[in-house]
């Protein structure tokens, strides 16, 4: 099992998030699913930015391709799902 810790910037606040996955090479989609679960932002509403790169456009891309490692900071733009 692999765990990657992130700092997530969303709505002017900073949060800690841990992506835990059974995959040894997680994808952007794995990250999106964790964001959806923790922040209640549907995948379709997410825009994820890391070092100026839009990650959400390539769901099957591996996080390592972007240089994402433990303790990275990502920015999430998107509206939470209203219930």
Coordinates of N, CA and C in Angstrom, one line a residue:
X1 N 0.8 -1.2 0.0 CA 0.0 0.0 0.0 C 0.9 1.2 0.0
X2 N 0.5 2.2 -0.8 CA 1.3 3.5 -0.9 C 0.5 4.6 -0.4
X3 N 1.2 5.5 0.4 CA 0.5 6.7 0.9 C 1.4 7.9 0.4
X4 N 0.7 8.9 -0.1 CA 1.3 10.2 -0.5 C 0.6 11.3 0.2
X5 N 1.4 12.2 0.9 CA 0.8 13.3 1.7 C 0.9 14.5 0.8
X6 N -0.2 15.3 0.8 CA -0.3 16.5 0.0 C -0.7 17.7 0.9
X7 N -0.3 18.9 0.5 CA -1.0 20.1 0.9 C -1.9 20.5 -0.2
X8 N -3.2 20.7 0.2 CA -4.2 21.1 -0.8 C -4.6 22.5 -0.6
X9 N -4.5 23.3 -1.6 CA -4.9 24.7 -1.5 C -6.3 24.8 -2.2
X10 N -7.3 25.2 -1.4 CA -8.7 25.2 -2.0 C -9.5 26.4 -1.3
X11 N -10.0 27.2 -2.1 CA -10.8 28.3 -1.5 C -10.1 29.2 -0.5
X12 N -8.9 29.4 -0.7 CA -8.1 30.3 0.2 C -7.6 29.6 1.4
X13 N -7.9 28.3 1.6 CA -7.5 27.6 2.8 C -6.4 26.5 2.4
X14 N -5.7 26.0 3.3 CA -4.7 25.0 3.1 C -5.1 23.8 3.9
X15 N -5.2 22.6 3.3 CA -5.6 21.4 4.0 C -4.5 20.3 3.8
X16 N -4.5 19.4 4.7 CA -3.6 18.2 4.5 C -4.5 17.0 4.0
X17 N -3.9 16.3 3.1 CA -4.6 15.2 2.5 C -3.6 14.0 2.3
X18 N -4.1 12.8 2.5 CA -3.2 11.7 2.3 C -4.0 10.8 1.3
X19 N -3.3 10.5 0.2 CA -3.8 9.6 -0.8 C -3.2 8.2 -0.5
X20 N -4.1 7.3 -0.2 CA -3.7 5.9 0.1 C -4.2 5.1 -1.0
X21 N -3.4 4.3 -1.6 CA -3.8 3.5 -2.7 C -3.0 2.1 -2.7
X22 N -3.7 1.1 -3.3 CA -3.0 -0.2 -3.4 C -2.1 -0.2 -4.6
X23 N -2.2 0.8 -5.5 CA -1.4 0.9 -6.7 C 0.0 1.4 -6.3
X24 N 1.0 0.9 -6.9 CA 2.4 1.4 -6.6 C 2.7 2.6 -7.5
X25 N 1.8 2.9 -8.5 CA 2.0 4.0 -9.4 C 0.7 4.7 -9.6
X26 N 0.2 5.5 -8.6 CA -1.1 6.1 -8.7 C -1.2 7.1 -9.9
X27 N -2.5 7.2 -10.3 CA -2.8 8.1 -11.4 C -3.5 9.4 -10.9
X28 N -3.7 10.3 -11.9 CA -4.5 11.5 -11.6 C -5.9 11.1 -11.1
X29 N -6.5 10.1 -11.7 CA -7.8 9.7 -11.3 C -7.8 9.2 -9.9
X30 N -6.8 8.6 -9.4 CA -6.7 8.2 -8.0 C -6.8 9.4 -7.1
X31 N -6.0 10.4 -7.5 CA -6.0 11.7 -6.8 C -7.4 12.4 -6.8
X32 N -8.0 12.4 -8.0 CA -9.3 13.0 -8.1 C -10.4 12.3 -7.2
X33 N -10.3 11.0 -7.1 CA -11.2 10.2 -6.3 C -11.1 10.6 -4.8
X34 N -9.8 10.7 -4.4 CA -9.6 11.1 -3.0 C -10.0 12.5 -2.7
X35 N -9.8 13.4 -3.6 CA -10.3 14.8 -3.5 C -11.8 14.8 -3.4
X36 N -12.5 14.0 -4.3 CA -14.0 13.9 -4.2 C -14.4 13.4 -2.9
X37 N -13.8 12.4 -2.4 CA -14.2 11.8 -1.1 C -13.9 12.8 0.1
X38 N -12.8 13.4 0.1 CA -12.5 14.3 1.3 C -13.1 15.7 1.2
X39 N -13.2 16.2 0.0 CA -13.7 17.6 -0.1 C -15.1 17.8 -0.7
X40 N -15.7 16.6 -1.1 CA -17.0 16.6 -1.7 C -17.1 17.5 -2.9
X41 N -16.0 17.4 -3.7 CA -16.0 18.1 -5.0 C -16.0 17.0 -6.1
X42 N -17.1 16.9 -6.9 CA -17.2 15.9 -7.9 C -16.1 16.0 -8.9
X43 N -15.6 14.9 -9.4 CA -14.5 14.9 -10.4 C -14.8 15.8 -11.5
X44 N -16.0 15.8 -12.0 CA -16.4 16.7 -13.2 C -16.2 18.2 -12.9
X45 N -16.2 18.6 -11.6 CA -16.0 20.0 -11.2 C -14.6 20.3 -10.8
X46 N -13.7 19.4 -10.8 CA -12.3 19.6 -10.3 C -11.4 20.1 -11.4
X47 N -10.6 21.1 -11.0 CA -9.5 21.5 -11.8 C -8.3 21.4 -10.8
X48 N -7.3 20.6 -11.1 CA -6.2 20.3 -10.3 C -4.9 20.9 -11.0
X49 N -4.2 21.7 -10.2 CA -3.0 22.4 -10.8 C -1.8 22.0 -9.9
X50 N -0.7 21.6 -10.5 CA 0.6 21.4 -9.9 C 1.7 22.0 -10.7
X51 N 2.4 22.9 -10.1 CA 3.5 23.6 -10.8 C 3.1 24.2 -12.2
X52 N 1.9 24.7 -12.3 CA 1.4 25.3 -13.5 C 0.8 24.3 -14.5
X53 N 0.8 23.1 -14.2 CA 0.3 22.0 -15.1 C -1.2 21.6 -14.7
X54 N -2.0 21.6 -15.6 CA -3.4 21.1 -15.4 C -3.4 19.6 -15.4
X55 N -3.6 19.0 -14.2 CA -3.6 17.5 -14.1 C -4.9 16.9 -14.5
X56 N -6.0 17.6 -14.2 CA -7.3 17.0 -14.4 C -7.6 16.6 -15.9
X57 N -6.9 17.1 -16.8 CA -7.1 16.8 -18.2 C -6.6 15.4 -18.7
X58 N -5.8 14.8 -17.8 CA -5.2 13.5 -18.2 C -5.4 12.5 -17.0
X59 N -6.6 12.0 -16.9 CA -6.9 11.2 -15.7 C -6.1 9.9 -15.6
X60 N -5.7 9.3 -16.7 CA -4.9 8.1 -16.6 C -3.4 8.3 -16.5
X61 N -3.0 9.5 -16.5 CA -1.5 9.8 -16.4 C -1.1 9.5 -15.0
X62 N 0.1 9.0 -14.9 CA 0.7 8.7 -13.6 C 1.2 9.9 -12.9
X63 N 1.0 10.0 -11.6 CA 1.4 11.2 -10.8 C 2.9 11.4 -11.0
X64 N 3.7 10.4 -11.1 CA 5.2 10.5 -11.1 C 5.6 11.3 -12.4
X65 N 4.8 11.2 -13.5 CA 5.1 11.9 -14.7 C 5.2 13.4 -14.4
X66 N 4.4 13.9 -13.5 CA 4.4 15.3 -13.2 C 5.4 15.7 -12.1
X67 N 6.1 14.7 -11.6 CA 7.0 14.9 -10.5 C 6.4 15.0 -9.1
X68 N 5.2 14.5 -9.0 CA 4.5 14.5 -7.7 C 5.0 13.5 -6.8
X69 N 5.5 13.9 -5.6 CA 6.0 13.0 -4.6 C 5.4 13.4 -3.3
X70 N 5.8 12.7 -2.2 CA 5.3 13.0 -0.9 C 5.6 14.5 -0.5
X71 N 4.6 15.1 0.1 CA 4.7 16.5 0.7 C 4.6 17.5 -0.4
X72 N 4.1 17.2 -1.6 CA 3.9 18.2 -2.6 C 2.6 19.1 -2.3
X73 N 2.6 20.2 -2.9 CA 1.4 21.1 -2.8 C 0.7 21.2 -4.1
X74 N -0.6 21.0 -4.1 CA -1.5 21.1 -5.3 C -2.6 22.1 -5.0
X75 N -3.1 22.7 -6.1 CA -4.2 23.6 -6.0 C -5.4 23.0 -6.6
X76 N -6.5 23.1 -5.9 CA -7.8 22.5 -6.4 C -8.8 23.6 -6.6
X77 N -9.3 23.7 -7.7 CA -10.4 24.7 -8.0 C -11.6 23.9 -8.4
X78 N -12.7 24.2 -7.8 CA -13.9 23.5 -8.0 C -15.0 23.7 -7.0
X79 N -16.2 23.6 -7.3 CA -17.3 23.7 -6.4 C -17.7 22.4 -5.7
X80 N -18.0 22.5 -4.4 CA -18.4 21.4 -3.7 C -19.8 21.0 -4.2
X81 N -20.2 19.8 -4.0 CA -21.5 19.3 -4.4 C -22.5 19.8 -3.3
X82 N -23.5 20.4 -3.7 CA -24.5 20.9 -2.7 C -25.5 19.8 -2.5
X83 N -25.9 19.5 -1.3 CA -26.8 18.4 -1.0 C -28.2 19.0 -0.7

